[in-house]
Coordinates of C-alpha atoms in Angstrom, one line a residue:
Chain A
M221 CA 1.0 227.4 69.3
S222 CA -0.3 230.5 71.1
A223 CA 2.1 233.2 72.5
L224 CA 2.7 232.9 76.2
I225 CA 5.0 235.9 76.3
E226 CA 5.2 238.8 73.9
F227 CA 7.7 241.7 74.2
R228 CA 7.0 244.7 72.0
N229 CA 9.8 247.1 71.7
I230 CA 10.8 246.8 75.4
T231 CA 13.4 249.2 76.8
K232 CA 14.8 249.4 80.3
T233 CA 16.9 252.3 81.5
Y234 CA 18.6 252.4 84.9
G235 CA 19.5 255.7 86.5
Q236 CA 19.0 259.1 85.1
G237 CA 20.8 261.8 83.1
Q238 CA 24.5 261.3 82.6
A239 CA 24.5 258.1 84.7
A240 CA 21.7 256.6 82.7
F241 CA 22.3 253.1 81.5
Q242 CA 20.2 251.4 78.9
A243 CA 20.0 247.7 79.7
L244 CA 17.4 246.9 77.0
R245 CA 17.2 248.9 73.8
G246 CA 14.0 247.8 72.1
V247 CA 13.5 244.1 72.4
D248 CA 10.9 242.2 70.5
L249 CA 10.5 238.6 71.7
R250 CA 7.8 236.0 71.5
I251 CA 7.7 232.8 73.5
D252 CA 5.1 230.2 72.8
E253 CA 3.5 227.9 75.4
G254 CA 5.5 224.7 75.8
D255 CA 8.8 226.1 74.6
F256 CA 12.1 225.5 76.3
V257 CA 14.3 228.6 75.7
A258 CA 17.9 229.2 76.7
V259 CA 18.9 232.8 77.0
M260 CA 22.6 233.5 76.5
G261 CA 24.9 236.4 76.2
P262 CA 27.8 238.1 77.9
S263 CA 27.3 239.9 81.2
G264 CA 25.7 243.3 80.8
S265 CA 24.0 242.2 77.6
G266 CA 20.5 242.6 79.2
K267 CA 19.5 239.0 79.6
S268 CA 19.1 239.2 83.4
T269 CA 17.0 242.4 83.0
A270 CA 14.9 240.7 80.4
M271 CA 14.4 237.8 82.8
N272 CA 13.4 240.1 85.6
I273 CA 10.8 241.7 83.5
I274 CA 9.5 238.4 82.2
G275 CA 9.4 237.2 85.8
C276 CA 7.3 240.3 86.7
L277 CA 9.9 241.3 89.3
D278 CA 10.6 244.5 87.3
V279 CA 8.8 246.7 84.9
P280 CA 10.0 248.0 81.5
T281 CA 10.7 251.6 81.0
S282 CA 8.8 251.6 77.8
G283 CA 7.2 249.1 75.5
E284 CA 4.6 246.4 76.0
Y285 CA 4.9 243.1 77.8
L286 CA 2.0 240.7 77.3
F287 CA 1.7 237.6 79.4
R288 CA -1.2 235.6 77.9
D289 CA -2.5 238.8 76.4
V290 CA -2.4 240.7 79.8
H291 CA -0.5 243.9 79.7
V292 CA 2.0 243.3 82.6
E293 CA 3.5 246.8 82.3
Q294 CA 0.2 248.2 83.5
L295 CA -0.1 246.0 86.6
D296 CA 0.7 247.2 90.0
R297 CA 3.1 245.6 92.5
N298 CA 0.4 243.4 94.1
Q299 CA -1.1 242.3 90.8
R300 CA 2.3 241.3 89.5
A301 CA 2.9 239.3 92.8
L302 CA -0.4 237.5 92.2
L303 CA 0.7 236.7 88.6
R304 CA 4.0 235.3 89.9
R305 CA 2.1 233.3 92.5
N306 CA -0.3 231.7 90.0
F307 CA 1.7 231.3 86.9
L308 CA 5.4 231.5 87.5
G309 CA 8.0 229.4 89.2
F310 CA 11.6 230.5 89.9
V311 CA 14.8 228.6 90.1
F312 CA 18.0 230.6 91.1
Q313 CA 21.7 230.0 90.6
G314 CA 22.2 230.1 94.4
F315 CA 19.2 227.7 95.1
N316 CA 17.8 230.3 97.6
L317 CA 16.2 227.8 100.0
L318 CA 15.2 229.1 103.4
A319 CA 17.9 228.3 105.9
R320 CA 17.1 226.0 108.8
T321 CA 14.0 224.9 107.1
T322 CA 13.3 221.4 105.8
A323 CA 13.0 220.5 102.1
Q324 CA 9.3 219.7 102.7
E325 CA 8.7 223.2 104.3
N326 CA 10.6 224.9 101.5
V327 CA 8.4 223.2 98.9
E328 CA 5.3 224.0 100.8
L329 CA 6.1 227.7 101.0
P330 CA 4.3 228.8 97.7
L331 CA 1.3 226.7 98.7
L332 CA 1.1 228.6 102.0
Y333 CA 0.7 231.8 100.2
R334 CA -2.0 230.2 98.1
G335 CA -3.8 229.4 101.3
E336 CA -3.9 225.6 100.7
S337 CA -4.8 223.4 103.7
T338 CA -2.2 221.5 105.6
T339 CA -3.0 218.1 104.1
T340 CA -3.1 219.5 100.5
R341 CA 0.2 221.2 101.1
E342 CA 1.8 218.0 102.4
Q343 CA 0.5 215.9 99.5
M344 CA 1.4 218.4 96.8
A345 CA 4.9 219.0 98.3
A346 CA 5.5 215.3 98.5
A347 CA 4.4 214.8 94.9
A348 CA 6.7 217.6 93.7
L349 CA 9.6 216.1 95.7
E350 CA 8.9 212.8 94.1
Q351 CA 9.0 214.4 90.6
V352 CA 12.5 215.7 91.3
G353 CA 13.6 212.4 92.7
L354 CA 13.9 213.4 96.3
T355 CA 11.3 211.1 97.9
G356 CA 12.1 210.5 101.5
W357 CA 14.4 213.6 101.8
G358 CA 11.6 215.9 102.9
H359 CA 12.6 216.2 106.5
H360 CA 16.2 217.2 105.7
T361 CA 17.2 220.9 106.1
S362 CA 19.1 222.7 103.3
A363 CA 22.4 222.3 105.2
E364 CA 22.0 218.6 105.1
L365 CA 21.6 218.4 101.3
S366 CA 24.2 218.5 98.5
G367 CA 24.2 221.3 96.0
G368 CA 22.4 219.1 93.4
Q369 CA 19.8 218.1 95.9
Q370 CA 19.2 221.6 97.0
Q371 CA 18.6 222.7 93.4
R372 CA 16.2 219.8 93.1
V373 CA 14.3 221.1 96.1
A374 CA 14.3 224.5 94.6
I375 CA 12.9 223.1 91.3
A376 CA 10.3 221.2 93.4
R377 CA 9.3 224.4 95.1
A378 CA 9.0 226.1 91.6
I379 CA 6.8 223.4 90.1
V380 CA 4.7 222.6 93.2
T381 CA 2.1 225.1 92.0
N382 CA 2.0 223.7 88.5
P383 CA 3.2 226.9 86.9
T384 CA 2.8 227.9 83.3
L385 CA 6.3 229.3 83.1
L386 CA 9.4 228.2 84.9
L387 CA 12.2 230.8 85.0
A388 CA 15.6 229.4 85.7
D389 CA 18.5 231.9 86.3
E390 CA 21.7 229.9 85.7
P391 CA 20.3 226.9 87.5
T392 CA 23.6 224.9 87.0
G393 CA 26.0 227.8 87.7
N394 CA 26.9 226.4 91.1
L395 CA 27.0 222.7 90.2
D396 CA 29.6 220.3 88.7
T397 CA 29.1 218.9 85.2
Q398 CA 27.5 215.6 86.4
R399 CA 25.1 217.4 88.7
S400 CA 24.4 220.0 86.0
R401 CA 23.5 217.4 83.5
E402 CA 21.1 215.8 85.9
I403 CA 19.4 219.1 86.6
M404 CA 19.1 219.8 82.9
E405 CA 17.6 216.3 82.2
L406 CA 15.1 217.1 85.0
L407 CA 14.1 220.4 83.4
A408 CA 13.9 218.9 79.9
S409 CA 11.6 216.2 81.3
L410 CA 9.4 218.7 83.0
N411 CA 9.1 220.6 79.8
R412 CA 8.4 217.4 77.8
D413 CA 6.1 215.6 80.2
K414 CA 4.3 218.3 82.0
G415 CA 4.3 220.9 79.2
I416 CA 5.8 223.6 81.5
T417 CA 7.3 226.4 79.4
I418 CA 10.9 227.0 80.5
L419 CA 13.0 230.0 80.2
M420 CA 16.6 229.6 81.3
V421 CA 19.6 231.9 81.5
T422 CA 22.9 230.1 81.1
H423 CA 26.5 230.8 80.3
E424 CA 27.3 227.3 79.3
P425 CA 26.6 226.2 75.7
D426 CA 26.5 222.6 76.9
M427 CA 23.5 223.4 79.0
A428 CA 21.9 225.4 76.3
E429 CA 22.0 222.2 74.2
Y430 CA 19.1 220.9 76.3
A431 CA 16.8 223.8 75.2
K432 CA 14.7 223.8 72.0
R433 CA 15.6 227.4 71.2
V434 CA 18.5 229.6 72.1
V435 CA 18.2 233.4 72.2
H436 CA 21.4 235.5 72.3
F437 CA 21.5 238.9 73.9
V438 CA 24.2 241.4 73.0
D439 CA 24.2 245.1 74.1
G440 CA 20.5 245.1 75.1
R441 CA 19.2 243.6 71.9
V442 CA 18.4 240.2 70.7
D443 CA 21.4 239.3 68.6
S444 CA 20.4 235.8 67.4
D445 CA 17.4 233.5 67.9
V446 CA 18.1 229.9 66.9
R447 CA 15.7 227.0 67.1
H448 CA 17.4 223.6 67.6
R449 CA 16.4 220.6 65.8
E450 CA 13.9 218.8 68.0
T451 CA 15.7 216.2 70.2
G452 CA 14.5 213.3 72.2
Chain B
M210 CA -4.4 234.7 105.5
L211 CA -4.1 235.8 109.1
W212 CA -3.9 232.2 110.3
N213 CA -1.2 231.5 107.7
S214 CA 0.8 234.5 108.7
F215 CA 0.5 233.3 112.3
L216 CA 1.8 229.9 111.4
L217 CA 4.6 231.4 109.5
A218 CA 5.5 233.7 112.4
L219 CA 5.5 230.7 114.8
R220 CA 7.7 228.8 112.5
E221 CA 10.1 231.7 112.3
I222 CA 10.2 232.1 116.1
R223 CA 10.9 228.3 116.4
R224 CA 13.6 228.5 113.8
N225 CA 15.5 231.1 115.8
L226 CA 14.7 230.1 119.4
L227 CA 17.6 231.8 121.1
R228 CA 17.3 235.1 119.3
S229 CA 13.5 235.0 119.9
F230 CA 14.1 234.5 123.6
L231 CA 16.6 237.3 123.8
T232 CA 14.2 239.6 121.9
T233 CA 11.4 238.9 124.3
L234 CA 13.6 239.3 127.4
G235 CA 13.0 243.0 127.6
I236 CA 9.2 242.5 127.5
V237 CA 9.5 239.6 130.0
I238 CA 11.3 241.8 132.5
G239 CA 9.1 244.8 131.8
V240 CA 5.8 242.9 132.2
S241 CA 6.9 241.0 135.3
A242 CA 8.3 244.2 136.9
V243 CA 5.0 246.1 136.3
I244 CA 2.9 243.3 137.6
T245 CA 5.1 242.6 140.6
M246 CA 5.3 246.2 141.6
V247 CA 1.6 246.8 141.4
T248 CA 0.6 243.6 143.0
L249 CA 3.0 244.1 146.0
G250 CA 2.0 247.8 146.2
N251 CA -1.7 246.8 146.3
G252 CA -0.8 244.2 148.9
A253 CA 0.9 246.8 151.0
T254 CA -2.1 249.1 150.7
Q255 CA -4.4 246.3 151.7
A256 CA -2.2 245.4 154.7
V257 CA -2.3 249.0 156.0
K258 CA -6.0 249.0 155.6
N259 CA -6.4 245.7 157.4
Q260 CA -4.2 246.9 160.2
V261 CA -6.2 250.0 160.7
A262 CA -9.4 248.1 160.4
S263 CA -8.2 245.8 163.1
L264 CA -8.4 248.8 165.5
G265 CA -12.1 248.5 165.2
S266 CA -14.5 250.8 163.5
N267 CA -15.4 252.7 166.6
L268 CA -12.2 254.8 166.7
L269 CA -12.0 258.5 165.8
Q270 CA -8.8 260.4 165.5
I271 CA -8.7 264.2 165.9
R272 CA -5.7 266.1 164.5
S273 CA -5.1 269.8 164.2
G274 CA -4.7 271.2 160.7
Q275 CA -6.9 270.3 157.8
R276 CA -5.2 267.3 156.4
M277 CA -2.8 264.8 157.7
F278 CA -0.5 265.1 154.8
G279 CA -1.3 268.7 153.8
P280 CA 1.3 271.0 152.3
P281 CA 4.1 272.1 154.7
G282 CA 3.0 274.8 157.0
S283 CA -0.7 274.4 156.7
G284 CA -0.8 272.1 159.7
A285 CA 1.6 274.4 161.7
R286 CA -0.6 277.4 161.4
A287 CA -3.5 275.6 163.0
P288 CA -3.3 275.8 166.8
A289 CA -2.6 272.6 168.7
F290 CA -5.2 271.1 171.1
E291 CA -5.0 271.5 174.9
L292 CA -5.8 269.2 177.7
A293 CA -8.8 271.4 178.3
D294 CA -10.2 270.3 174.9
V295 CA -9.9 266.7 176.1
A296 CA -11.7 267.5 179.3
A297 CA -14.4 269.3 177.4
I298 CA -14.9 266.4 175.1
Q299 CA -15.3 264.0 178.0
E300 CA -17.7 266.4 179.7
R301 CA -19.9 267.4 176.8
I302 CA -20.2 264.4 174.6
S303 CA -21.9 261.2 175.7
G304 CA -21.4 257.6 174.7
L305 CA -17.6 257.7 174.6
A306 CA -15.5 254.8 175.8
A307 CA -12.2 256.6 175.9
V308 CA -10.7 259.9 175.1
A309 CA -6.9 259.8 174.9
P310 CA -4.8 262.9 174.3
E311 CA -1.6 262.2 172.5
I312 CA 1.8 263.8 172.1
S313 CA 5.0 262.1 171.1
R314 CA 8.7 263.0 171.0
T315 CA 11.7 261.1 169.8
A316 CA 14.1 260.3 172.5
T317 CA 16.9 257.9 173.3
V318 CA 16.1 255.5 176.2
V319 CA 19.0 253.9 178.1
S320 CA 19.4 251.1 180.5
S321 CA 22.9 250.2 181.7
A322 CA 24.8 249.5 178.5
N323 CA 21.9 249.4 176.1
N324 CA 20.2 252.3 174.4
W325 CA 17.5 252.6 171.9
S326 CA 16.2 255.6 170.0
T327 CA 12.4 255.6 169.9
S328 CA 9.3 257.6 170.1
V329 CA 7.9 258.4 173.5
T330 CA 4.2 258.9 173.7
G331 CA 2.5 260.9 176.4
S332 CA -1.2 260.1 177.0
S333 CA -3.5 258.7 179.7
N334 CA -4.8 255.3 180.5
D335 CA -7.5 255.8 177.9
F336 CA -4.7 255.3 175.3
L337 CA -4.6 251.6 176.3
L338 CA -8.3 251.4 176.0
A339 CA -8.6 253.1 172.6
G340 CA -5.6 251.2 171.2
N341 CA -6.8 247.9 172.5
W342 CA -3.6 247.3 174.5
Q343 CA -3.3 244.7 177.2
L344 CA -0.8 244.7 180.1
A345 CA 1.4 241.7 180.2
A346 CA 2.7 242.7 183.6
G347 CA 2.5 245.7 186.0
R348 CA -0.3 248.2 186.1
E349 CA -1.8 251.3 184.5
F350 CA -0.9 254.9 185.5
S351 CA -2.4 256.0 188.9
K352 CA -4.3 259.2 189.1
A353 CA -1.5 260.8 191.1
E354 CA 1.0 259.8 188.5
L355 CA -1.1 261.2 185.7
D356 CA -2.0 264.5 187.5
G357 CA 1.5 265.0 188.9
G358 CA 3.3 264.2 185.7
Q359 CA 5.5 261.7 187.5
S360 CA 8.4 259.8 185.8
V361 CA 6.7 256.5 185.2
C362 CA 6.3 254.6 182.0
I363 CA 4.7 251.6 180.4
I364 CA 6.8 250.0 177.7
G365 CA 6.3 247.7 174.7
E366 CA 7.8 244.3 174.2
T367 CA 10.5 245.5 171.8
I368 CA 11.8 248.2 174.2
R369 CA 11.9 245.6 177.0
R370 CA 13.9 243.2 174.8
E371 CA 16.3 245.7 173.5
L372 CA 17.1 247.3 176.8
F373 CA 16.7 244.4 179.2
G374 CA 17.1 241.2 177.2
T375 CA 15.5 238.4 178.9
R376 CA 14.9 240.2 182.2
Q377 CA 11.6 241.4 183.5
P378 CA 12.3 245.0 184.3
L379 CA 9.2 245.9 186.3
G380 CA 10.0 248.4 189.0
E381 CA 13.4 249.1 187.5
S382 CA 14.4 252.4 186.0
M383 CA 15.5 253.5 182.6
R384 CA 16.9 256.8 181.5
V385 CA 14.8 258.8 179.0
K386 CA 16.9 261.6 177.5
N387 CA 18.0 263.3 180.7
F388 CA 15.7 261.9 183.4
S389 CA 15.1 258.6 185.0
C390 CA 11.8 256.9 184.6
E391 CA 10.3 253.9 186.5
I392 CA 8.8 251.1 184.5
I393 CA 5.4 250.3 185.9
G394 CA 3.9 248.2 183.2
I395 CA 4.8 246.0 180.2
L396 CA 2.4 245.6 177.2
V397 CA 1.4 242.4 175.6
S398 CA 3.1 242.1 172.2
K399 CA 1.0 243.1 169.2
G400 CA 3.7 241.9 166.8
Q401 CA 5.2 243.3 163.6
A402 CA 2.9 245.6 161.7
T403 CA 3.1 245.7 157.9
M404 CA 6.0 247.3 156.0
G405 CA 8.4 246.7 158.9
R406 CA 6.8 249.1 161.4
D407 CA 7.0 247.6 164.9
Q408 CA 3.9 248.2 167.0
D409 CA 5.7 247.0 170.1
E410 CA 8.3 249.8 169.9
I411 CA 6.4 252.0 172.3
V412 CA 7.2 254.0 175.5
L413 CA 4.1 255.4 177.1
M414 CA 4.2 258.1 179.8
P415 CA 1.6 260.4 181.5
I416 CA 1.0 263.3 179.1
H417 CA 2.1 265.9 181.7
T418 CA 5.5 264.1 182.0
V419 CA 6.1 264.3 178.3
Q420 CA 4.9 267.9 178.1
R421 CA 7.1 269.1 180.9
R422 CA 10.2 267.0 180.3
L423 CA 10.4 266.5 176.6
S424 CA 8.2 268.8 174.5
G425 CA 8.4 271.8 176.8
N426 CA 4.9 273.1 176.0
R427 CA 1.3 272.3 176.9
D428 CA 0.3 271.2 173.4
V429 CA -1.7 268.0 172.6
S430 CA -1.0 267.0 169.0
S431 CA -3.9 264.6 168.6
I432 CA -6.8 263.1 170.4
Q433 CA -8.0 259.5 170.0
V434 CA -11.7 259.0 170.8
S435 CA -13.2 255.6 171.2
V436 CA -17.0 255.4 170.8
Q437 CA -19.0 252.9 172.9
N438 CA -21.5 252.2 170.3
E439 CA -20.5 251.9 166.7
G440 CA -23.8 253.3 165.5
D441 CA -23.1 256.5 167.3
I442 CA -20.0 257.3 165.3
D443 CA -21.6 259.8 162.9
R444 CA -23.3 261.7 165.8
V445 CA -20.1 261.8 167.8
K446 CA -18.2 263.0 164.8
N447 CA -20.7 265.8 164.3
E448 CA -20.7 266.8 168.0
L449 CA -16.9 266.7 168.1
T450 CA -16.7 269.0 165.1
Q451 CA -19.3 271.3 166.6
L452 CA -17.6 271.4 170.0
L453 CA -14.1 272.0 168.6
R454 CA -15.2 274.7 166.2
E455 CA -16.8 276.4 169.2
R456 CA -13.7 276.0 171.4
R457 CA -11.4 277.2 168.6
R458 CA -13.6 280.1 167.9
L459 CA -14.2 279.5 164.3
E460 CA -16.7 281.8 162.6
K461 CA -19.5 280.4 160.5
G462 CA -18.2 279.8 157.0
E463 CA -14.7 279.5 158.1
D464 CA -13.0 276.1 157.4
D465 CA -12.2 273.6 160.1
N466 CA -8.6 273.9 161.2
F467 CA -8.7 270.4 162.6
N468 CA -10.0 267.1 161.3
V469 CA -11.9 264.2 162.7
Q470 CA -11.2 260.9 160.9
D471 CA -12.8 257.5 161.5
T472 CA -10.7 254.4 160.9
R473 CA -11.8 254.1 157.2
Q474 CA -10.6 257.6 156.6
I475 CA -7.4 257.0 158.6
A476 CA -6.8 253.9 156.5
E477 CA -7.3 255.9 153.3
T478 CA -4.9 258.6 154.4
L479 CA -2.3 256.1 155.4
S480 CA -2.7 253.9 152.3
G481 CA -2.5 257.1 150.2
T482 CA 1.2 257.0 150.5
T483 CA 1.6 253.4 149.5
Q484 CA -0.8 254.0 146.6
I485 CA 1.3 256.9 145.4
L486 CA 4.3 254.7 145.7
T487 CA 2.6 251.9 143.8
T488 CA 1.7 254.2 141.0
L489 CA 5.3 255.5 140.9
L490 CA 6.9 252.1 140.9
G491 CA 4.4 250.9 138.3
A492 CA 5.3 253.9 136.1
V493 CA 9.0 253.2 136.5
A494 CA 8.5 249.6 135.7
S495 CA 6.4 250.5 132.6
V496 CA 9.4 252.4 131.3
S497 CA 11.3 249.1 131.2
L498 CA 8.4 247.7 129.2
L499 CA 8.9 250.5 126.7
V500 CA 12.6 249.7 126.6
G501 CA 11.6 246.1 126.0
G502 CA 9.6 247.3 123.0
I503 CA 12.5 249.1 121.6
G504 CA 14.5 245.9 122.0
I505 CA 11.9 244.1 119.9
M506 CA 12.2 246.8 117.2
N507 CA 15.9 246.6 117.3
I508 CA 16.0 242.8 116.8
M509 CA 13.3 242.9 114.2
L510 CA 15.2 245.4 112.2
V511 CA 18.3 243.3 112.4
S512 CA 16.2 240.3 111.5
V513 CA 14.7 242.0 108.4
T514 CA 18.2 242.9 107.2
E515 CA 19.5 239.4 107.9
R516 CA 16.6 237.9 106.2
T517 CA 16.5 240.2 103.2
R518 CA 17.3 237.3 100.9
E519 CA 14.5 235.2 102.4
I520 CA 12.1 238.1 101.9
G521 CA 13.2 238.3 98.3
I522 CA 12.4 234.6 97.9
R523 CA 9.0 235.1 99.4
L524 CA 8.3 238.1 97.2
A525 CA 9.5 236.2 94.1
I526 CA 7.3 233.2 95.0
G527 CA 4.3 235.6 95.0
A528 CA 3.9 236.9 98.5
L529 CA 2.0 240.2 98.6
E530 CA 3.4 243.2 100.2
R531 CA 0.7 243.0 103.0
E532 CA 1.5 239.4 103.5
V533 CA 5.1 240.1 104.2
L534 CA 4.1 243.0 106.4
L535 CA 1.7 240.9 108.3
Q536 CA 4.2 238.1 108.7
F537 CA 6.8 240.4 110.4
L538 CA 4.2 242.3 112.3
I539 CA 2.6 239.1 113.6
E540 CA 6.1 237.8 114.4
A541 CA 6.8 240.9 116.5
V542 CA 3.4 240.7 118.2
V543 CA 3.6 237.0 118.9
L544 CA 7.1 237.6 120.4
A545 CA 5.8 240.4 122.5
M546 CA 2.8 238.4 123.7
L547 CA 5.0 235.4 124.5
G548 CA 7.2 237.8 126.5
G549 CA 4.0 239.0 128.2
L550 CA 2.9 235.5 129.1
I551 CA 6.3 234.5 130.5
G552 CA 6.4 237.9 132.3
I553 CA 3.0 237.1 133.9
V554 CA 4.2 233.7 135.1
L555 CA 7.4 235.2 136.5
A556 CA 5.5 238.1 138.1
T557 CA 3.1 235.7 139.8
L558 CA 6.0 233.6 141.2
A559 CA 7.9 236.7 142.3
S560 CA 4.8 238.4 143.8
V561 CA 3.9 235.3 145.9
G562 CA 7.5 234.9 147.1
L563 CA 8.0 238.6 147.9
A564 CA 4.6 239.0 149.5
G565 CA 5.6 236.3 151.9
V566 CA 8.9 238.0 152.7
M567 CA 7.3 241.4 153.1
Q568 CA 4.4 240.0 155.0
V569 CA 1.8 241.6 152.9
P570 CA -1.2 239.7 151.6
Y571 CA -1.0 238.4 148.0
S572 CA -4.0 238.7 145.8
F573 CA -4.0 238.0 142.0
N574 CA -4.9 241.3 140.3
L575 CA -6.6 240.4 137.0
G576 CA -6.8 243.9 135.8
I577 CA -3.0 244.6 135.9
N578 CA -2.3 241.2 134.3
V579 CA -4.6 241.8 131.5
L580 CA -3.4 245.4 131.1
A581 CA 0.2 244.4 131.0
F582 CA -0.5 241.6 128.5
V583 CA -2.5 243.9 126.2
F584 CA 0.1 246.6 126.6
S585 CA 2.9 244.2 125.6
A586 CA 0.9 243.1 122.5
G587 CA 0.4 246.8 121.7
I588 CA 4.1 247.4 122.0
G589 CA 4.7 244.5 119.6
I590 CA 2.4 246.2 117.0
L591 CA 3.9 249.6 117.7
F592 CA 7.6 248.6 117.4
G593 CA 7.1 245.8 114.9
F594 CA 5.4 248.0 112.4
M595 CA 8.4 249.9 111.2
P596 CA 10.6 246.8 110.5
A597 CA 7.7 245.0 109.0
K598 CA 7.0 247.9 106.6
R599 CA 10.6 248.0 105.7
A600 CA 10.5 244.2 104.9
A601 CA 7.4 244.6 102.8
R602 CA 8.8 247.4 100.8
L603 CA 11.9 245.6 99.7
D604 CA 12.6 245.3 96.0
P605 CA 12.6 241.6 95.2
I606 CA 15.5 241.8 92.8
E607 CA 17.6 243.7 95.2
A608 CA 16.6 241.4 98.0
L609 CA 17.5 238.3 96.1
R610 CA 20.9 239.7 95.3
H611 CA 21.5 240.5 98.9
E612 CA 24.3 238.5 100.5

């Protein structure tokens, strides 16, 4: 399998001088296309920083980050935005749906920035909602949906553009166990059936079970990198 | 991309209808104030012009001093006219229908229990001719009354009503200041003039009477000249100027210390005031438009702060900096333009209504409407830019973390 993401000695320092804090201290990491990686570690271990850099929301202080052999650390703000638009999908712990906006409109949002026509947007959004099992819920606003449903809408919004990489930041953090399992099943199936590479930050070992590979961060370094026995 | 941003902006405005409305309120008020003020002001100007034009275009007015509304003192230095000037005009210039000297003083007129403070005009019978006045009852001044400066007067309908109520006071007397005056004629009502000035509030006396009893000097403050033939107006104007320069002993090269105006010029002089007033009111109103713009900026800044998280989502999804900028900018501009449109509608309603109340003609002024609309859109751009820039510059990670 070819490398989708490659970190070469990535460091990230926040602040300057005395107050400087090194969040990442030389990380080497390679993620192949089609993988499903769970990132774990205590808070302050650098996992969120790493996610932000992989998600092109932040840039490393030093080191090289290659996304499909493109040097992301050399891209400017707009180029990184375009990379996010075309290749990445985000799912957050707090769902982050637009308030007072219907599920359908939320899912259409990324397509709007891609300049898709109204009919294309509607069709693609409906298809994405169907994939997350929310057919018929399109006209409901976020406030009218349960937590699990909201996260499904968020996942639909993330996959509506057929991204190469789906980044999930504690996607089950705000959900009960039952709902969490359903979301994880959904992510696993997207990885399995659609070949979307998934990178997921989680605190819960139960949820990490669904991944094919678990990377542990401690003190700004990769502490362990374990590949599970292929399941399902 | 522009169309997309426009759709996004409209969606946002719909999502927050009440706030959007409150945001535009300032613009609505500003635009409608500007348009209403200017429209009514122009109406008033037009009304003044119409009124003067209704006097006919064969009227000339001669005043001493260079301008009617010159700086204080400039008119005072110029000597007043005399009755001899009037006589000379009648004698030396041909083709005149009427030459009416004019002097007026404010005085209180009293009849039994009623009194009324008004302006008393001294002139001759030519005043009625030049001003197109008809007698409803009674007669004009006799030669003896004019020459002798007797205490007789012709009064307008308003004076009659205020002093005598329903009575017909012909032959009765009223007291003017400190002398008694016999009413020999009553004028046909001309009705309310524009801007509340009442044309029927008039007391006319022989000029000698006013000079002797009220003004105490032999000055004539202005002369009205009515020309028989409209085509002669320029010739008469020239001859009048020539004659008066001669009589006032002005050297060659010296400026006229009097002015001869035809009705068009009179209209312009009179409407000058309303035009200045219109400009002034329009300027004051446009300040409210500016304040409306600041209101938009204020709300947009609040909106950006409030929607920080949403901006973070948009940026994470892959919105470019300029797309976010454009979205907020267009939102501000669309809000401002909506405000402008609502303002135009309100202004039209208000103008039509107020024009009716003020008795000035209403005419739709395309220029000011377009100007106000474009100006409000401009204000949207001007005051929307800063908040939009702030939104576009947000760090997506910080923005997503924002509560």
